[in-house]
Every structure is written in structure tokens, then in C-alpha cells.
Coordinates of C-alpha atoms in Angstrom, one line a residue:
M1 CA 0.0 0.0 0.0
S2 CA 1.0 3.6 -0.5
S3 CA 1.8 5.7 2.5
A4 CA -1.2 7.9 1.7
T5 CA -3.5 5.0 1.8
D6 CA -2.0 3.8 5.0
D7 CA -2.7 7.3 6.5
I8 CA -6.4 7.1 5.8
V9 CA -6.6 3.5 7.0
S10 CA -4.9 4.7 10.2
L11 CA -7.6 7.5 10.6
F12 CA -10.3 4.8 10.3
R13 CA -8.6 2.5 12.8
G14 CA -8.1 5.4 15.1
H15 CA -11.8 6.3 14.9
V16 CA -12.8 2.8 15.8
A17 CA -10.2 2.7 18.7
A18 CA -11.6 6.0 20.1
L19 CA -15.1 4.6 19.9
A20 CA -14.1 1.5 21.8
K21 CA -12.6 3.6 24.5
Q22 CA -15.6 5.9 24.5
D23 CA -13.2 8.8 23.8
W24 CA -16.0 11.2 22.8
A25 CA -13.7 14.3 22.6
T26 CA -11.4 12.6 20.0
I27 CA -14.3 11.3 18.0
T28 CA -16.0 14.8 18.0
A29 CA -12.8 16.4 16.8
R30 CA -12.6 14.0 13.9
L31 CA -16.1 14.5 12.5
H32 CA -16.6 17.0 9.7
P33 CA -19.2 19.8 10.3
E34 CA -21.1 18.6 7.2
L35 CA -21.2 15.0 8.3
T36 CA -24.0 12.8 6.9
R37 CA -24.8 9.3 8.1
N38 CA -26.8 7.0 5.8
H39 CA -27.7 10.0 3.6
R40 CA -29.0 12.2 6.5
P41 CA -27.2 15.2 8.1
Q42 CA -25.9 14.4 11.5
T43 CA -24.2 16.6 14.1
A44 CA -21.2 15.4 16.1
E45 CA -23.5 15.5 19.2
Q46 CA -26.1 13.3 17.5
Y47 CA -23.4 10.8 16.4
V48 CA -22.0 10.6 20.0
N49 CA -25.4 10.3 21.6
Q50 CA -26.2 7.4 19.2
A51 CA -23.0 5.7 20.1
K52 CA -23.7 6.1 23.8
E53 CA -27.0 4.4 23.4
G54 CA -25.2 1.4 21.9
F55 CA -23.0 1.2 25.0
K56 CA -26.0 1.3 27.2
A57 CA -27.5 -1.6 25.5
L58 CA -24.2 -3.5 25.3
P59 CA -22.1 -2.4 28.3
D60 CA -19.3 -4.9 27.4
L61 CA -19.3 -3.9 23.8
H62 CA -16.1 -4.9 22.0
V63 CA -15.3 -4.0 18.4
T64 CA -12.8 -5.8 16.1
V65 CA -11.7 -4.5 12.7
D66 CA -12.0 -7.6 10.5
Q67 CA -11.4 -5.9 7.1
V68 CA -10.3 -2.4 6.2
F69 CA -9.1 -1.0 2.9
A70 CA -8.9 2.3 1.1
D71 CA -9.2 3.7 -2.4
K72 CA -6.1 5.1 -4.1
S73 CA -7.9 8.5 -4.0
N74 CA -7.1 8.6 -0.3
S75 CA -10.7 9.7 0.4
F76 CA -12.7 6.5 0.9
V77 CA -12.4 3.6 3.3
F78 CA -14.4 0.4 3.4
G79 CA -14.4 -1.6 6.6
R80 CA -16.0 -4.7 8.2
L81 CA -16.4 -4.6 11.9
I82 CA -17.2 -7.4 14.3
V83 CA -19.2 -6.2 17.3
R84 CA -19.5 -8.5 20.4
G85 CA -21.4 -7.9 23.6
T86 CA -24.1 -9.0 26.0
L87 CA -27.5 -7.4 25.3
K88 CA -28.9 -5.7 28.5
Q89 CA -31.4 -3.4 26.9
E90 CA -33.5 -3.4 23.7
F91 CA -31.3 -2.9 20.7
M92 CA -32.6 -2.2 17.2
G93 CA -36.0 -3.6 18.2
I94 CA -34.5 -6.8 19.6
K95 CA -35.3 -7.7 23.2
P96 CA -32.4 -8.6 25.6
S97 CA -31.8 -12.2 26.3
G98 CA -28.8 -12.0 28.6
R99 CA -26.7 -14.1 26.3
P100 CA -23.6 -12.8 24.6
F101 CA -23.8 -12.4 20.8
E102 CA -21.9 -10.9 17.9
F103 CA -22.8 -9.2 14.6
S104 CA -21.1 -7.8 11.6
E105 CA -21.2 -4.2 10.3
L106 CA -20.2 -3.1 6.8
T107 CA -19.2 0.5 6.7
F108 CA -18.1 3.1 4.2
Y109 CA -16.3 6.3 5.3
E110 CA -15.5 9.3 3.2
Y111 CA -12.9 11.7 4.5
K112 CA -12.4 15.4 3.8
D113 CA -9.5 17.4 5.3
G114 CA -8.7 14.5 7.5
K115 CA -12.3 14.4 9.0
V116 CA -15.2 12.0 8.5
L117 CA -17.5 13.6 6.0
R118 CA -19.9 10.8 5.1
I119 CA -20.7 7.5 6.7
L120 CA -22.7 4.6 5.2
T121 CA -23.2 1.7 7.5
A122 CA -25.2 -1.5 7.6
T123 CA -25.7 -3.9 10.5
D124 CA -26.3 -7.6 9.9
K125 CA -29.6 -7.5 11.8
E126 CA -30.6 -11.0 10.7
S127 CA -27.6 -12.5 12.5
I128 CA -28.6 -10.7 15.8
K129 CA -32.2 -12.0 15.4
N130 CA -30.9 -15.6 14.8
Q131 CA -28.7 -15.6 17.9
V132 CA -31.2 -14.1 20.2
E133 CA -33.7 -16.6 19.1
S134 CA -31.2 -19.4 19.6
L135 CA -30.9 -20.3 15.9
T136 CA -27.7 -21.3 14.3
R137 CA -25.0 -18.7 14.9
T138 CA -23.2 -17.1 12.0
P139 CA -19.5 -18.0 12.4
F140 CA -18.0 -14.6 11.7
D141 CA -14.5 -15.7 12.5
T142 CA -14.2 -18.2 9.6
G143 CA -12.1 -15.6 7.8
Y144 CA -11.1 -15.1 4.2
G145 CA -7.6 -16.4 4.3
Y146 CA -6.7 -16.0 0.6
E147 CA -3.0 -15.7 -0.1
L148 CA -2.4 -12.4 -2.0
P149 CA -3.3 -13.1 -5.7
E150 CA -1.6 -11.6 -8.6
Q151 CA -3.2 -8.3 -9.3
V152 CA -6.1 -8.4 -11.8
T153 CA -6.2 -5.3 -14.0
G154 CA -9.5 -3.5 -14.4
L155 CA -11.0 -4.7 -11.1
K156 CA -13.3 -1.7 -10.8
E157 CA -14.6 -2.1 -14.3
K158 CA -15.2 -5.9 -13.7
F159 CA -17.1 -5.2 -10.5
I160 CA -19.3 -2.5 -12.1
K161 CA -20.1 -4.8 -15.0
F162 CA -21.0 -7.6 -12.6
I163 CA -23.5 -5.6 -10.5
E164 CA -25.0 -4.0 -13.6
C165 CA -25.7 -7.4 -15.0
V166 CA -29.0 -7.3 -13.1
T167 CA -30.2 -4.8 -15.7
K168 CA -28.9 -6.6 -18.7
D169 CA -30.0 -9.6 -20.8
N170 CA -26.5 -11.1 -20.6
A171 CA -26.6 -11.8 -16.8
R172 CA -25.6 -15.4 -17.3
E173 CA -22.5 -14.5 -19.4
S174 CA -21.5 -11.7 -17.0
I175 CA -21.7 -13.9 -13.9
L176 CA -19.9 -16.8 -15.4
E177 CA -17.2 -14.5 -16.6
Y178 CA -16.8 -12.9 -13.2
S179 CA -17.4 -15.6 -10.7
A180 CA -15.7 -18.8 -9.6
P181 CA -17.9 -22.0 -10.0
E182 CA -18.7 -21.7 -6.2
V183 CA -18.6 -18.5 -4.2
L184 CA -18.3 -18.4 -0.4
F185 CA -21.3 -16.3 0.9
N186 CA -21.0 -14.5 4.3
G187 CA -18.5 -17.1 5.5
I188 CA -21.1 -19.8 6.0
Q189 CA -22.1 -21.3 2.7
K190 CA -20.9 -21.8 -0.8
V191 CA -23.3 -20.7 -3.5
K192 CA -22.9 -22.0 -7.1
A193 CA -22.6 -19.5 -9.9
E194 CA -25.8 -21.0 -11.3
E195 CA -27.7 -20.0 -8.2
I196 CA -26.4 -16.4 -8.5
I197 CA -27.6 -16.4 -12.1
Q198 CA -31.1 -17.7 -11.1
Q199 CA -31.3 -14.9 -8.4
N200 CA -30.6 -12.3 -11.0
L201 CA -33.1 -13.8 -13.5
V202 CA -35.9 -13.8 -10.8
L203 CA -35.2 -10.2 -10.1
Q204 CA -35.3 -9.3 -13.8
D205 CA -38.5 -11.3 -14.2
A206 CA -40.2 -9.5 -11.3
L207 CA -39.0 -5.9 -12.0
T208 CA -38.9 -3.7 -15.0
E209 CA -37.1 -0.3 -15.5
L210 CA -34.1 -1.9 -13.6
K211 CA -31.2 0.3 -12.8
V212 CA -28.1 0.1 -10.5
E213 CA -26.7 3.2 -8.8
V214 CA -23.3 2.9 -7.0
D215 CA -23.4 5.1 -3.9
G216 CA -19.9 4.2 -2.5
L217 CA -17.0 2.3 -4.0
V218 CA -13.6 1.3 -2.7
V219 CA -11.2 -0.8 -4.8
D220 CA -8.1 -2.4 -3.2
E221 CA -6.2 -3.6 -6.2
E222 CA -3.2 -4.8 -4.2
H223 CA -5.3 -7.3 -2.2
Q224 CA -8.0 -7.8 -4.7
R225 CA -11.0 -6.6 -2.7
V226 CA -13.9 -4.3 -3.7
G227 CA -16.3 -2.7 -1.2
S228 CA -19.4 -1.0 -2.4
A229 CA -22.8 0.3 -1.4
Y230 CA -25.4 0.5 -4.2
F231 CA -29.1 0.9 -5.0
V232 CA -31.0 -1.5 -7.2
T233 CA -34.3 0.1 -8.3
G234 CA -37.1 -1.3 -10.5
R235 CA -40.8 -1.2 -11.1
V236 CA -42.7 -4.3 -9.7
A237 CA -44.2 -6.2 -12.6
K238 CA -45.5 -9.2 -10.5
P239 CA -45.8 -9.7 -6.8
Y240 CA -42.3 -9.7 -5.3
K241 CA -41.2 -9.9 -1.7
G242 CA -44.5 -8.6 -0.5
F243 CA -44.5 -5.6 -2.9
L244 CA -47.3 -5.1 -5.4
P245 CA -47.3 -4.6 -9.2
G246 CA -46.8 -0.9 -10.1
Q247 CA -44.8 0.0 -7.0
L248 CA -41.3 1.3 -7.5
F249 CA -39.1 -1.1 -5.5
Q250 CA -35.6 -0.1 -4.1
Q251 CA -33.0 -2.3 -2.5
Y252 CA -29.9 -1.0 -0.8
N253 CA -26.9 -3.3 -0.7
Y254 CA -23.5 -3.4 1.0
V255 CA -20.9 -5.9 -0.3
I256 CA -17.3 -6.8 -0.1
H257 CA -16.0 -9.0 -3.0
F258 CA -12.8 -11.0 -2.6
I259 CA -11.1 -12.1 -5.8
N260 CA -9.2 -15.4 -6.1
G261 CA -5.8 -15.9 -7.5
D262 CA -7.3 -16.8 -10.8
G263 CA -9.1 -13.4 -11.1
K264 CA -12.5 -14.9 -10.3
L265 CA -14.9 -13.8 -7.5
G266 CA -14.2 -16.2 -4.6
A267 CA -16.2 -14.8 -1.7
I268 CA -18.8 -12.2 -0.9
I269 CA -19.8 -10.5 2.4
S270 CA -23.2 -9.0 1.8
V271 CA -25.8 -7.1 3.8
V272 CA -29.1 -5.9 2.4
E273 CA -29.7 -2.7 4.4
S274 CA -33.3 -2.0 3.2
E275 CA -36.0 -3.0 0.8
R276 CA -38.8 -0.5 0.3
A277 CA -41.3 1.0 -2.0
I278 CA -40.3 4.5 -2.9
E279 CA -43.6 5.6 -4.5

């Protein structure tokens, strides 16, 4: 990595460390006056108060940085955090059970003048629900231990082409070109490329006027990782996930793609942050 990229990664790690220590003064000093969080303006005071509520719900909260990488522009960082703790109060609508649990967050930070200007963050709420309800735990620590592959040129372009395949007639060709025969999904199951193709075809069959809009993108060419947040929008043509024909459906996704040594997609970490009708 370049020293410039190391600098912005250090800023991100420092922010997480200050959060873990509840060093509110340091955090406040590192937030830009024009901060937005998930597309909404947020003051430093609001950010801190929100974080304090998390510590009230999880007094033993512990955060580990699992993945972090920056774009060459030295403005954008994408990270995956593992949060552990024991739920003592209601948290994100989930009742406390008294049992320790863990969950994953995917987060995108944009920096300006050394301060956090924009935050996009998604919590894997489904994993929390599963653990509290004593269902199978998601093994977050399975890891993605790929040896560093040879760099694949045009990684950004390959990724954009892949996510835009949901709007194209050549979804099958695009997915087969980009993906390994099996892709590790969220560290717990392998999904065949054919299953990914079928998911896209179902989406294309249910929605018209499909478009993909990238909201945040970080490409780590040295370690062959891509982190992104993006919208998928389309008009419902037939009943789909509880939405009715005629509604304009929007899905917001966070993903990290890990590329194998052969240049093919080998693993995905993915969280769907929201699915909603926007008209």
C-alpha cells in the first residue's frame, strides 16, 4: 500500500479505537461539520449520543476491525467490523436475552480534510435475530484467508459490469465470466454461480425499468478486494417480496467482493440494508 493509503486507514482505525474507549472528545474532533450518516445530516453531538445508546444496550461492547481497505484517491475507506457484547437493553428492536452475541457491520467512510464527511453503515440484523432466538450462529471468524493473488487489471470495471448485469439480458454470461464456480457467501455457505444467475433472473422477471446506482465504491487492487454500497431500483411487474405490481421497489446493498488468484470472485460478504417501495 502507499503511505497515503496507510494514512487514511490509520484514521479509520483510530476512529474505531476511540469509539471502543468511548473517547468522545477525540471522535467529535474527527467528525466533519457537514457530516452525513446513511444520507442524513448528523451533528457530532447526535453521532456521539447514538454511540452512547449502543454502549447502554451492550455495556461490554467490543469492536474488532476484520477488514479495512482504502481507495487510491485517499478519500474513501471500506471496513467490516465485528461487534461483540451482551445485550442488556432493547437494541434495534431486539429484546435482551442476557446471552452474549456478535454481529457484523459493513461501513463506508468518506474523508475530507482528515475528518469523516460521510458514513454509510449496515448492520447484519438477521444474525442478531438468529442468535437471540437461539438459531444457528453465523461464524464470523471463519475468515477469508486467501493468499495475495496476482493483481487483476481493471478490477473496478469488472465489478461494475457484474453488479450492472441485473439490468442486462446477458446476466448469465457476465456472472460466469466474473465468478468462480462456487462463491463463499458471508463465510457460512458456498453458492454455485448458477444460483447467483437464477437470483438475477428472478429479479429481472419481477422488476422492469431496472437500474443500479453505485453510492460508494472502494477498490483495493493490491489485495483484490472491492467494497461497495449501491441501490437497485425497479418497477414491480408481478408480486415480489410482498411488494405489489406498479410499485417502485428499491433495495440497498453493502458488499465486499474477494477475488481469487485466478481473477474470479471467490467470496462475498453482503448485507441488504433495506428493501422498500419509494412511490
